[in-house]
Amino acid sequence: MNFQRILTLATNVFAETIRDRVLYLIGLYAIALLAGAQMLPQLAAGTGDKILLDFGLNIMSFLGLIITIFVGTNLINKEVDKKTMLVLISKPIARWELIVGKHWGLSFVLAILVFAMTIIYLLVLWLKQVPFELGSLLLASLFLFLQLALITAVAIFFGVFTSSLLATLLTFAIYLMGHFTRDLLEFGEISESPGLQNLAQGLYLILPDLARLDLKNQAVYGIEALPQASTLATNVAYGIVYVILLLAIASWIFARREF
């Protein structure tokens, strides 16, 4: 493993993504949050604080998802379309290093995006004198980053063997299904059909359980509403292992692709 080559690839992805002006979304987030802070208390008297807490985290998640899907699914296909992939694979770079470098590069961008939006979020809450628990909101932001890193791996996985459009649709579908895998499992358990039960269990094992990495709803109620530390640690490990498996499979597929 050559970490220097991976970091170089990641730096190139980071710089290229920044040049695409994706960080303008930070300004968009600030505008949306300030507008929400002005209007929500008027629309929901008595519950405006809770709604603003929810609104800030959900907009943060939505903007991060947009970047993750539309940039992540193009990381490989863009190199193919521009014919630069032939140059990359002719260099002493393993194809798995290219996959990992792409993932790290976009993950760095997402880390900055989530960090900046979190700072803006906390600042607006402070200015509007909305009571909040710092620890729970920071944990929610950290888990949001991990969730986006996992979706990035999904986007790259589909991007190595499908078109950008199809990869985008599939990644978005996985994101939606990943939030309902537990419901799907429960549906299979109450079903009287063994075939449906097996299908539900199989999908639960294959699809990412994104609910593990989603603390938005609990975080607004404070640290006591979050899962126990052991559960949080297990969920972090789950997310990291899932990312590694996806990148490993994507690397295996990519290594067999002809250009």
One Martini backbone bead per residue (centre of mass of N, CA, C, O) as a GRO file, in nm:
protein
  259
    1MET     BB    1   0.095   0.037   0.024
    2ASN     BB    2   0.042   0.383  -0.098
    3PHE     BB    3  -0.025   0.670   0.066
    4GLN     BB    4   0.084   0.887  -0.122
    5ARG     BB    5  -0.090   0.823  -0.369
    6ILE     BB    6  -0.365   0.847  -0.231
    7LEU     BB    7  -0.329   1.142  -0.135
    8THR     BB    8  -0.293   1.260  -0.417
    9LEU     BB    9  -0.566   1.175  -0.525
   10ALA     BB   10  -0.733   1.313  -0.304
   11THR     BB   11  -0.632   1.602  -0.359
   12ASN     BB   12  -0.738   1.620  -0.650
   13VAL     BB   13  -1.035   1.578  -0.581
   14PHE     BB   14  -1.061   1.811  -0.388
   15ALA     BB   15  -0.978   2.041  -0.582
   16GLU     BB   16  -1.188   1.982  -0.804
   17THR     BB   17  -1.441   2.012  -0.626
   18ILE     BB   18  -1.388   2.303  -0.535
   19ARG     BB   19  -1.391   2.422  -0.829
   20ASP     BB   20  -1.710   2.345  -0.852
   21ARG     BB   21  -1.849   2.509  -0.607
   22VAL     BB   22  -1.974   2.340  -0.360
   23LEU     BB   23  -1.927   2.552  -0.121
   24TYR     BB   24  -2.183   2.723  -0.182
   25LEU     BB   25  -2.367   2.555   0.007
   26ILE     BB   26  -2.300   2.706   0.263
   27GLY     BB   27  -2.451   2.964   0.187
   28LEU     BB   28  -2.724   2.827   0.139
   29TYR     BB   29  -2.755   2.725   0.426
   30ALA     BB   30  -2.752   2.996   0.570
   31ILE     BB   31  -3.000   3.113   0.429
   32ALA     BB   32  -3.203   2.888   0.503
   33LEU     BB   33  -3.167   2.911   0.813
   34LEU     BB   34  -3.241   3.210   0.846
   35ALA     BB   35  -3.521   3.187   0.721
   36GLY     BB   36  -3.625   2.975   0.921
   37ALA     BB   37  -3.577   3.148   1.181
   38GLN     BB   38  -3.799   3.359   1.092
   39MET     BB   39  -4.059   3.169   1.018
   40LEU     BB   40  -4.113   2.928   1.216
   41PRO     BB   41  -4.216   3.077   1.475
   42GLN     BB   42  -4.476   3.184   1.320
   43LEU     BB   43  -4.591   2.892   1.230
   44ALA     BB   44  -4.489   2.763   1.532
   45ALA     BB   45  -4.617   2.808   1.813
   46GLY     BB   46  -4.401   2.670   2.071
   47THR     BB   47  -4.219   2.487   1.833
   48GLY     BB   48  -3.982   2.643   1.690
   49ASP     BB   49  -3.725   2.526   1.817
   50LYS     BB   50  -3.760   2.230   1.730
   51ILE     BB   51  -3.788   2.287   1.425
   52LEU     BB   52  -3.510   2.422   1.388
   53LEU     BB   53  -3.342   2.182   1.470
   54ASP     BB   54  -3.448   1.996   1.247
   55PHE     BB   55  -3.398   2.175   0.998
   56GLY     BB   56  -3.088   2.198   1.013
   57LEU     BB   57  -3.024   1.890   0.989
   58ASN     BB   58  -3.184   1.827   0.725
   59ILE     BB   59  -3.040   2.026   0.536
   60MET     BB   60  -2.760   1.912   0.580
   61SER     BB   61  -2.827   1.630   0.468
   62PHE     BB   62  -2.928   1.710   0.187
   63LEU     BB   63  -2.674   1.858   0.080
   64GLY     BB   64  -2.480   1.623   0.122
   65LEU     BB   65  -2.628   1.425  -0.067
   66ILE     BB   66  -2.601   1.579  -0.330
   67ILE     BB   67  -2.295   1.569  -0.344
   68THR     BB   68  -2.250   1.266  -0.315
   69ILE     BB   69  -2.408   1.169  -0.566
   70PHE     BB   70  -2.318   1.370  -0.806
   71VAL     BB   71  -2.009   1.326  -0.754
   72GLY     BB   72  -1.957   1.021  -0.692
   73THR     BB   73  -2.076   0.901  -0.972
   74ASN     BB   74  -1.837   1.077  -1.144
   75LEU     BB   75  -1.542   0.998  -1.067
   76ILE     BB   76  -1.503   0.779  -1.297
   77ASN     BB   77  -1.661   0.868  -1.559
   78LYS     BB   78  -1.504   1.132  -1.602
   79GLU     BB   79  -1.235   0.996  -1.676
   80VAL     BB   80  -1.345   0.842  -1.919
   81ASP     BB   81  -1.463   1.082  -2.087
   82LYS     BB   82  -1.170   1.243  -2.078
   83LYS     BB   83  -0.935   1.014  -2.110
   84THR     BB   84  -0.768   0.997  -1.822
   85MET     BB   85  -0.766   0.696  -1.746
   86LEU     BB   86  -0.530   0.603  -1.928
   87VAL     BB   87  -0.319   0.765  -1.770
   88LEU     BB   88  -0.360   0.647  -1.487
   89ILE     BB   89  -0.323   0.331  -1.560
   90SER     BB   90  -0.020   0.383  -1.673
   91LYS     BB   91   0.052   0.414  -1.398
   92PRO     BB   92   0.187   0.329  -1.073
   93ILE     BB   93  -0.139   0.245  -1.018
   94ALA     BB   94  -0.361   0.108  -0.843
   95ARG     BB   95  -0.695   0.066  -0.866
   96TRP     BB   96  -0.758   0.073  -0.562
   97GLU     BB   97  -0.619   0.347  -0.513
   98LEU     BB   98  -0.818   0.508  -0.683
   99ILE     BB   99  -1.070   0.447  -0.519
  100VAL     BB  100  -0.971   0.547  -0.242
  101GLY     BB  101  -0.888   0.834  -0.332
  102LYS     BB  102  -1.170   0.923  -0.416
  103HIS     BB  103  -1.303   0.883  -0.141
  104TRP     BB  104  -1.123   1.065   0.028
  105GLY     BB  105  -1.163   1.329  -0.126
  106LEU     BB  106  -1.474   1.354  -0.081
  107SER     BB  107  -1.461   1.326   0.228
  108PHE     BB  108  -1.313   1.590   0.278
  109VAL     BB  109  -1.533   1.771   0.168
  110LEU     BB  110  -1.757   1.674   0.363
  111ALA     BB  111  -1.617   1.756   0.622
  112ILE     BB  112  -1.618   2.060   0.563
  113LEU     BB  113  -1.918   2.092   0.515
  114VAL     BB  114  -2.019   1.989   0.791
  115PHE     BB  115  -1.854   2.175   0.968
  116ALA     BB  116  -1.959   2.448   0.860
  117MET     BB  117  -2.264   2.393   0.907
  118THR     BB  118  -2.242   2.348   1.212
  119ILE     BB  119  -2.143   2.627   1.287
  120ILE     BB  120  -2.385   2.778   1.172
  121TYR     BB  121  -2.601   2.634   1.336
  122LEU     BB  122  -2.499   2.714   1.620
  123LEU     BB  123  -2.501   3.020   1.573
  124VAL     BB  124  -2.804   3.051   1.519
  125LEU     BB  125  -2.901   2.931   1.785
  126TRP     BB  126  -2.760   3.144   1.961
  127LEU     BB  127  -2.890   3.401   1.837
  128LYS     BB  128  -3.194   3.272   1.894
  129GLN     BB  129  -3.200   3.129   2.172
  130VAL     BB  130  -3.167   2.818   2.141
  131PRO     BB  131  -3.193   2.537   2.301
  132PHE     BB  132  -2.898   2.322   2.350
  133GLU     BB  133  -2.693   2.030   2.293
  134LEU     BB  134  -2.382   2.001   2.189
  135GLY     BB  135  -2.314   1.696   2.194
  136SER     BB  136  -2.556   1.588   2.023
  137LEU     BB  137  -2.502   1.760   1.764
  138LEU     BB  138  -2.215   1.662   1.710
  139LEU     BB  139  -2.289   1.364   1.677
  140ALA     BB  140  -2.482   1.402   1.441
  141SER     BB  141  -2.263   1.516   1.249
  142LEU     BB  142  -2.070   1.275   1.258
  143PHE     BB  143  -2.281   1.066   1.151
  144LEU     BB  144  -2.337   1.213   0.890
  145PHE     BB  145  -2.056   1.178   0.770
  146LEU     BB  146  -2.057   0.869   0.773
  147GLN     BB  147  -2.301   0.838   0.591
  148LEU     BB  148  -2.176   0.989   0.346
  149ALA     BB  149  -1.933   0.798   0.314
  150LEU     BB  150  -2.109   0.554   0.247
  151ILE     BB  151  -2.253   0.677  -0.002
  152THR     BB  152  -1.994   0.720  -0.159
  153ALA     BB  153  -1.933   0.418  -0.188
  154VAL     BB  154  -2.189   0.355  -0.344
  155ALA     BB  155  -2.137   0.549  -0.583
  156ILE     BB  156  -1.871   0.419  -0.672
  157PHE     BB  157  -1.970   0.135  -0.715
  158PHE     BB  158  -2.167   0.211  -0.949
  159GLY     BB  159  -1.958   0.385  -1.123
  160VAL     BB  160  -1.771   0.133  -1.228
  161PHE     BB  161  -2.042  -0.012  -1.411
  162THR     BB  162  -2.201   0.255  -1.474
  163SER     BB  163  -2.372   0.508  -1.536
  164SER     BB  164  -2.432   0.808  -1.397
  165LEU     BB  165  -2.741   0.796  -1.397
  166LEU     BB  166  -2.776   0.511  -1.277
  167ALA     BB  167  -2.604   0.558  -1.025
  168THR     BB  168  -2.782   0.779  -0.908
  169LEU     BB  169  -3.044   0.615  -0.881
  170LEU     BB  170  -2.927   0.381  -0.709
  171THR     BB  171  -2.821   0.549  -0.473
  172PHE     BB  172  -3.090   0.676  -0.395
  173ALA     BB  173  -3.231   0.406  -0.342
  174ILE     BB  174  -3.042   0.312  -0.115
  175TYR     BB  175  -3.098   0.546   0.072
  176LEU     BB  176  -3.398   0.493   0.113
  177MET     BB  177  -3.381   0.187   0.194
  178GLY     BB  178  -3.175   0.228   0.437
  179HIS     BB  179  -3.418   0.363   0.622
  180PHE     BB  180  -3.610   0.070   0.588
  181THR     BB  181  -3.487  -0.209   0.679
  182ARG     BB  182  -3.634  -0.258   0.953
  183ASP     BB  183  -3.919  -0.255   0.840
  184LEU     BB  184  -3.872  -0.490   0.647
  185LEU     BB  185  -3.806  -0.699   0.865
  186GLU     BB  186  -4.075  -0.675   1.021
  187PHE     BB  187  -4.253  -0.754   0.783
  188GLY     BB  188  -4.133  -1.040   0.751
  189GLU     BB  189  -4.204  -1.144   1.042
  190ILE     BB  190  -4.530  -1.103   1.000
  191SER     BB  191  -4.512  -1.291   0.785
  192GLU     BB  192  -4.629  -1.611   0.638
  193SER     BB  193  -4.394  -1.601   0.433
  194PRO     BB  194  -4.094  -1.750   0.383
  195GLY     BB  195  -3.998  -1.599   0.130
  196LEU     BB  196  -4.037  -1.312   0.247
  197GLN     BB  197  -3.852  -1.348   0.489
  198ASN     BB  198  -3.591  -1.411   0.331
  199LEU     BB  199  -3.589  -1.151   0.166
  200ALA     BB  200  -3.578  -0.953   0.404
  201GLN     BB  201  -3.316  -1.066   0.529
  202GLY     BB  202  -3.137  -1.026   0.281
  203LEU     BB  203  -3.174  -0.718   0.251
  204TYR     BB  204  -3.072  -0.647   0.535
  205LEU     BB  205  -2.779  -0.758   0.485
  206ILE     BB  206  -2.711  -0.586   0.223
  207LEU     BB  207  -2.824  -0.337   0.316
  208PRO     BB  208  -2.791  -0.042   0.453
  209ASP     BB  209  -2.818   0.075   0.792
  210LEU     BB  210  -2.886   0.408   0.824
  211ALA     BB  211  -3.018   0.432   1.107
  212ARG     BB  212  -2.748   0.403   1.268
  213LEU     BB  213  -2.649   0.706   1.130
  214ASP     BB  214  -2.921   0.846   1.261
  215LEU     BB  215  -2.951   1.138   1.498
  216LYS     BB  216  -3.153   1.368   1.455
  217ASN     BB  217  -3.408   1.305   1.631
  218GLN     BB  218  -3.250   1.266   1.908
  219ALA     BB  219  -3.060   1.522   1.937
  220VAL     BB  220  -3.288   1.744   2.003
  221TYR     BB  221  -3.328   1.602   2.310
  222GLY     BB  222  -3.048   1.505   2.372
  223ILE     BB  223  -2.818   1.291   2.514
  224GLU     BB  224  -3.036   1.096   2.652
  225ALA     BB  225  -3.166   1.008   2.358
  226LEU     BB  226  -2.932   0.850   2.300
  227PRO     BB  227  -2.751   0.606   2.259
  228GLN     BB  228  -2.535   0.414   2.374
  229ALA     BB  229  -2.200   0.397   2.355
  230SER     BB  230  -2.187   0.103   2.248
  231THR     BB  231  -2.381   0.150   2.012
  232LEU     BB  232  -2.225   0.374   1.872
  233ALA     BB  233  -1.966   0.210   1.826
  234THR     BB  234  -2.098  -0.012   1.656
  235ASN     BB  235  -2.202   0.180   1.431
  236VAL     BB  236  -1.930   0.281   1.342
  237ALA     BB  237  -1.814   0.006   1.265
  238TYR     BB  238  -2.028  -0.059   1.056
  239GLY     BB  239  -1.968   0.176   0.862
  240ILE     BB  240  -1.669   0.110   0.807
  241VAL     BB  241  -1.703  -0.180   0.703
  242TYR     BB  242  -1.893  -0.110   0.470
  243VAL     BB  243  -1.697   0.069   0.317
  244ILE     BB  244  -1.474  -0.140   0.274
  245LEU     BB  245  -1.644  -0.345   0.116
  246LEU     BB  246  -1.727  -0.162  -0.117
  247LEU     BB  247  -1.437  -0.087  -0.211
  248ALA     BB  248  -1.347  -0.375  -0.264
  249ILE     BB  249  -1.557  -0.445  -0.482
  250ALA     BB  250  -1.498  -0.205  -0.668
  251SER     BB  251  -1.201  -0.285  -0.718
  252TRP     BB  252  -1.258  -0.562  -0.844
  253ILE     BB  253  -1.424  -0.456  -1.082
  254PHE     BB  254  -1.221  -0.240  -1.190
  255ALA     BB  255  -0.983  -0.446  -1.251
  256ARG     BB  256  -1.185  -0.582  -1.495
  257ARG     BB  257  -1.180  -0.327  -1.658
  258GLU     BB  258  -1.203  -0.200  -1.981
  259PHE     BB  259  -1.034   0.076  -2.197
   0.00000   0.00000   0.00000
